[in-house]
Structure formats: structure tokens, C-alpha cells
């Protein structure tokens, strides 16, 4: 049995990324052998939401194509600095990125709900104070 390792890498931007990888115990297999990666001998998880330009965490895909079984080619874009990157990723990396994007979408929807409620409360308050300050009464009609 091998074991999982976590390696921290500091990007040129100063951002730190964590890479989780699986080290086979026999130590014979070359790290660059893709067949071994697919066989689960190595697990390399890249955090796709991290920008290679500014180190932000809001990178999103602009294109998403399955190039072969369990391998996706993603075109990525950072909305903060317009950094762009195209690369091919394994299923577990893409699935993890999908989770990150879904979480971010959930947070956005929650924020939108909150802002919408606030705006409605404000509108109701404005309407109420307009009624009060204008002194509109039923017997005025
Ligand atoms: Zn960026």
C-alpha cells in the first residue's frame, strides 16, 4: 500500500496551493506515466479556481470539453486580471472544480436573495413613509 502526501507549492504570485498526491509503495512507477495516474497510482489535484496571474480564487471555465474518457480540456479565465489558461484535467480535478463552482453559485444565489429582500424592505419602508408624510388618509378620497 502507498500513501497520500500533501505538498504545498508557492506560486510566483505568492499564493500557496496544496497538491494531494498518492505515492505507490513500490516506488518503481514513473510519476509522469499517465496510465499510472488513471490507475490511481498517483492522485494529483490541482485547484482550478486559483488564478496563475493574480492568485485570486474566482477562475471559471469558458469552455469545457471531454477530450477522452475521464479527461477534460478546460479553457479557464480569471475575471479579476483576465488571465487565461487551457489545460487537460482528470475527472477528479474537474469534479472537485464543479463542486467549487456549485458552492460559489449557491453563495451568489443566497446573496441575491438577501439583497432582493433588503431592497423590498426598503421599498416598503419608502412607500410607508411616503404615505405617512403625505398624510394620505382614507377620508381624503
Ligand atoms: Zn487573476
PDB file of C-alpha atoms and ligand atoms in Angstrom:
ATOM      1  CA  UNK A   1       0.000   0.000   0.000  1.00  0.00           C
ATOM      2  CA  UNK A   2       1.134   3.517  -0.773  1.00  0.00           C
ATOM      3  CA  UNK A   3       0.062   6.643   0.999  1.00  0.00           C
ATOM      4  CA  UNK A   4      -1.275  10.123   0.374  1.00  0.00           C
ATOM      5  CA  UNK A   5       1.003  13.110   0.594  1.00  0.00           C
ATOM      6  CA  UNK A   6       0.193  16.783   0.652  1.00  0.00           C
ATOM      7  CA  UNK A   7       2.646  19.131  -0.951  1.00  0.00           C
ATOM      8  CA  UNK A   8       2.428  22.892  -0.659  1.00  0.00           C
ATOM      9  CA  UNK A   9       3.651  24.899  -3.619  1.00  0.00           C
ATOM     10  CA  UNK A  10       4.083  28.663  -3.572  1.00  0.00           C
ATOM     11  CA  UNK A  11       3.149  30.248  -6.907  1.00  0.00           C
ATOM     12  CA  UNK A  12       5.075  33.232  -8.305  1.00  0.00           C
ATOM     13  CA  UNK A  13       2.130  35.384  -7.185  1.00  0.00           C
ATOM     14  CA  UNK A  14       2.789  34.372  -3.585  1.00  0.00           C
ATOM     15  CA  UNK A  15      -0.342  32.221  -3.466  1.00  0.00           C
ATOM     16  CA  UNK A  16       0.065  28.796  -1.904  1.00  0.00           C
ATOM     17  CA  UNK A  17      -1.597  25.770  -3.468  1.00  0.00           C
ATOM     18  CA  UNK A  18      -1.921  22.344  -1.968  1.00  0.00           C
ATOM     19  CA  UNK A  19      -1.331  19.303  -4.106  1.00  0.00           C
ATOM     20  CA  UNK A  20      -2.533  15.976  -2.817  1.00  0.00           C
ATOM     21  CA  UNK A  21      -0.855  13.011  -4.375  1.00  0.00           C
ATOM     22  CA  UNK A  22      -0.683   9.315  -3.854  1.00  0.00           C
ATOM     23  CA  UNK A  23       2.693   7.637  -3.585  1.00  0.00           C
ATOM     24  CA  UNK A  24       2.774   3.984  -4.539  1.00  0.00           C
ATOM     25  CA  UNK A  25       4.838   1.991  -2.095  1.00  0.00           C
ATOM     26  CA  UNK A  26       6.884   0.130  -4.717  1.00  0.00           C
ATOM     27  CA  UNK A  27       8.411   3.421  -5.868  1.00  0.00           C
ATOM     28  CA  UNK A  28       9.091   1.908  -9.292  1.00  0.00           C
ATOM     29  CA  UNK A  29       6.476   3.671 -11.338  1.00  0.00           C
ATOM     30  CA  UNK A  30       7.483   6.851 -13.145  1.00  0.00           C
ATOM     31  CA  UNK A  31       5.482   9.845 -11.920  1.00  0.00           C
ATOM     32  CA  UNK A  32       4.874  11.051 -15.467  1.00  0.00           C
ATOM     33  CA  UNK A  33       3.205   7.838 -16.613  1.00  0.00           C
ATOM     34  CA  UNK A  34      -0.396   8.777 -17.398  1.00  0.00           C
ATOM     35  CA  UNK A  35      -1.556   5.164 -17.287  1.00  0.00           C
ATOM     36  CA  UNK A  36      -0.453   5.010 -13.680  1.00  0.00           C
ATOM     37  CA  UNK A  37      -2.371   8.197 -12.911  1.00  0.00           C
ATOM     38  CA  UNK A  38      -5.512   6.715 -14.404  1.00  0.00           C
ATOM     39  CA  UNK A  39      -4.945   3.518 -12.459  1.00  0.00           C
ATOM     40  CA  UNK A  40      -4.964   5.575  -9.267  1.00  0.00           C
ATOM     41  CA  UNK A  41      -1.266   5.114  -8.531  1.00  0.00           C
ATOM     42  CA  UNK A  42      -0.956   8.885  -8.345  1.00  0.00           C
ATOM     43  CA  UNK A  43      -3.579  11.407  -7.358  1.00  0.00           C
ATOM     44  CA  UNK A  44      -2.765  14.935  -8.382  1.00  0.00           C
ATOM     45  CA  UNK A  45      -5.409  17.507  -7.546  1.00  0.00           C
ATOM     46  CA  UNK A  46      -4.991  20.982  -8.918  1.00  0.00           C
ATOM     47  CA  UNK A  47      -7.158  23.767  -7.582  1.00  0.00           C
ATOM     48  CA  UNK A  48      -8.589  25.062 -10.844  1.00  0.00           C
ATOM     49  CA  UNK A  49     -10.262  28.094  -9.248  1.00  0.00           C
ATOM     50  CA  UNK A  50      -6.865  29.599  -8.365  1.00  0.00           C
ATOM     51  CA  UNK A  51      -5.561  32.201 -10.804  1.00  0.00           C
ATOM     52  CA  UNK A  52      -1.993  31.793 -12.069  1.00  0.00           C
ATOM     53  CA  UNK A  53      -1.838  35.521 -12.721  1.00  0.00           C
ATOM     54  CA  UNK A  54      -3.170  37.373  -9.677  1.00  0.00           C
ATOM     55  CA  UNK A  55      -3.644  34.470  -7.241  1.00  0.00           C
ATOM     56  CA  UNK A  56      -7.386  35.131  -6.949  1.00  0.00           C
ATOM     57  CA  UNK A  57      -9.864  32.314  -6.359  1.00  0.00           C
ATOM     58  CA  UNK A  58     -12.522  33.197  -8.917  1.00  0.00           C
ATOM     59  CA  UNK A  59     -11.234  31.415 -12.035  1.00  0.00           C
ATOM     60  CA  UNK A  60     -14.076  29.910 -14.039  1.00  0.00           C
ATOM     61  CA  UNK A  61     -14.274  27.826 -17.233  1.00  0.00           C
ATOM     62  CA  UNK A  62     -15.191  29.391 -20.567  1.00  0.00           C
ATOM     63  CA  UNK A  63     -15.020  26.069 -22.465  1.00  0.00           C
ATOM     64  CA  UNK A  64     -15.435  22.557 -21.142  1.00  0.00           C
ATOM     65  CA  UNK A  65     -14.831  19.585 -23.463  1.00  0.00           C
ATOM     66  CA  UNK A  66     -14.347  15.905 -22.780  1.00  0.00           C
ATOM     67  CA  UNK A  67     -11.291  15.041 -24.904  1.00  0.00           C
ATOM     68  CA  UNK A  68     -11.131  11.389 -23.933  1.00  0.00           C
ATOM     69  CA  UNK A  69     -12.727   9.166 -21.347  1.00  0.00           C
ATOM     70  CA  UNK A  70     -12.387  10.793 -17.901  1.00  0.00           C
ATOM     71  CA  UNK A  71     -10.214  13.608 -19.301  1.00  0.00           C
ATOM     72  CA  UNK A  72     -11.485  17.119 -19.879  1.00  0.00           C
ATOM     73  CA  UNK A  73      -9.945  20.082 -21.619  1.00  0.00           C
ATOM     74  CA  UNK A  74     -10.896  23.306 -19.902  1.00  0.00           C
ATOM     75  CA  UNK A  75     -10.365  26.847 -21.009  1.00  0.00           C
ATOM     76  CA  UNK A  76     -10.139  28.955 -17.881  1.00  0.00           C
ATOM     77  CA  UNK A  77     -10.475  32.676 -17.288  1.00  0.00           C
ATOM     78  CA  UNK A  78      -9.855  34.893 -14.286  1.00  0.00           C
ATOM     79  CA  UNK A  79     -12.436  37.707 -14.079  1.00  0.00           C
ATOM     80  CA  UNK A  80     -10.076  39.832 -11.961  1.00  0.00           C
ATOM     81  CA  UNK A  81      -6.981  40.024 -14.213  1.00  0.00           C
ATOM     82  CA  UNK A  82      -8.103  38.359 -17.497  1.00  0.00           C
ATOM     83  CA  UNK A  83      -5.560  35.562 -17.022  1.00  0.00           C
ATOM     84  CA  UNK A  84      -6.408  32.681 -19.355  1.00  0.00           C
ATOM     85  CA  UNK A  85      -5.262  29.098 -19.344  1.00  0.00           C
ATOM     86  CA  UNK A  86      -6.102  25.952 -21.306  1.00  0.00           C
ATOM     87  CA  UNK A  87      -5.199  22.550 -19.946  1.00  0.00           C
ATOM     88  CA  UNK A  88      -6.396  18.975 -19.712  1.00  0.00           C
ATOM     89  CA  UNK A  89      -7.607  17.703 -16.359  1.00  0.00           C
ATOM     90  CA  UNK A  90      -8.538  14.405 -14.798  1.00  0.00           C
ATOM     91  CA  UNK A  91     -12.074  13.541 -13.750  1.00  0.00           C
ATOM     92  CA  UNK A  92     -11.407  14.026 -10.017  1.00  0.00           C
ATOM     93  CA  UNK A  93      -9.990  17.516 -10.653  1.00  0.00           C
ATOM     94  CA  UNK A  94     -12.923  18.513 -12.817  1.00  0.00           C
ATOM     95  CA  UNK A  95     -15.443  17.062 -10.332  1.00  0.00           C
ATOM     96  CA  UNK A  96     -13.816  18.982  -7.494  1.00  0.00           C
ATOM     97  CA  UNK A  97     -13.851  22.196  -9.599  1.00  0.00           C
ATOM     98  CA  UNK A  98     -17.535  21.558 -10.380  1.00  0.00           C
ATOM     99  CA  UNK A  99     -18.225  21.378  -6.621  1.00  0.00           C
ATOM    100  CA  UNK A 100     -16.330  24.643  -6.063  1.00  0.00           C
ATOM    101  CA  UNK A 101     -18.320  26.342  -8.842  1.00  0.00           C
ATOM    102  CA  UNK A 102     -21.615  24.991  -7.478  1.00  0.00           C
ATOM    103  CA  UNK A 103     -20.765  26.250  -3.982  1.00  0.00           C
ATOM    104  CA  UNK A 104     -19.916  29.665  -5.411  1.00  0.00           C
ATOM    105  CA  UNK A 105     -23.204  29.689  -7.346  1.00  0.00           C
ATOM    106  CA  UNK A 106     -25.137  28.774  -4.178  1.00  0.00           C
ATOM    107  CA  UNK A 107     -23.451  31.636  -2.314  1.00  0.00           C
ATOM    108  CA  UNK A 108     -24.304  34.045  -5.144  1.00  0.00           C
ATOM    109  CA  UNK A 109     -27.966  32.979  -5.124  1.00  0.00           C
ATOM    110  CA  UNK A 110     -28.110  33.404  -1.331  1.00  0.00           C
ATOM    111  CA  UNK A 111     -26.575  36.858  -1.673  1.00  0.00           C
ATOM    112  CA  UNK A 112     -29.028  37.763  -4.435  1.00  0.00           C
ATOM    113  CA  UNK A 113     -31.946  36.600  -2.239  1.00  0.00           C
ATOM    114  CA  UNK A 114     -30.642  38.671   0.658  1.00  0.00           C
ATOM    115  CA  UNK A 115     -30.162  41.815  -1.477  1.00  0.00           C
ATOM    116  CA  UNK A 116     -33.600  41.331  -3.053  1.00  0.00           C
ATOM    117  CA  UNK A 117     -35.235  41.058   0.394  1.00  0.00           C
ATOM    118  CA  UNK A 118     -33.364  44.151   1.590  1.00  0.00           C
ATOM    119  CA  UNK A 119     -34.449  46.130  -1.446  1.00  0.00           C
ATOM    120  CA  UNK A 120     -38.065  45.021  -0.990  1.00  0.00           C
ATOM    121  CA  UNK A 121     -37.954  46.052   2.665  1.00  0.00           C
ATOM    122  CA  UNK A 122     -36.519  49.411   1.638  1.00  0.00           C
ATOM    123  CA  UNK A 123     -39.232  49.869  -0.995  1.00  0.00           C
ATOM    124  CA  UNK A 124     -41.948  49.038   1.537  1.00  0.00           C
ATOM    125  CA  UNK A 125     -40.381  51.419   4.052  1.00  0.00           C
ATOM    126  CA  UNK A 126     -40.200  54.205   1.432  1.00  0.00           C
ATOM    127  CA  UNK A 127     -43.826  53.630   0.447  1.00  0.00           C
ATOM    128  CA  UNK A 128     -44.912  53.641   4.096  1.00  0.00           C
ATOM    129  CA  UNK A 129     -43.061  56.840   4.948  1.00  0.00           C
ATOM    130  CA  UNK A 130     -44.376  58.479   1.748  1.00  0.00           C
ATOM    131  CA  UNK A 131     -47.913  57.608   2.813  1.00  0.00           C
ATOM    132  CA  UNK A 132     -47.251  58.923   6.309  1.00  0.00           C
ATOM    133  CA  UNK A 133     -45.524  62.148   5.287  1.00  0.00           C
ATOM    134  CA  UNK A 134     -48.106  62.917   2.603  1.00  0.00           C
ATOM    135  CA  UNK A 135     -50.807  62.327   5.157  1.00  0.00           C
ATOM    136  CA  UNK A 136     -52.871  60.300   2.747  1.00  0.00           C
ATOM    137  CA  UNK A 137     -55.962  59.182   4.646  1.00  0.00           C
ATOM    138  CA  UNK A 138     -58.953  57.107   3.532  1.00  0.00           C
ATOM    139  CA  UNK A 139     -61.357  60.065   4.052  1.00  0.00           C
ATOM    140  CA  UNK A 140     -59.329  62.134   1.550  1.00  0.00           C
ATOM    141  CA  UNK A 141     -60.853  60.110  -1.270  1.00  0.00           C
TER     142      UNK A 141
HETATM  143 ZN1  LIG B   1      -6.370  36.625 -11.918  1.00  0.00          ZN
END
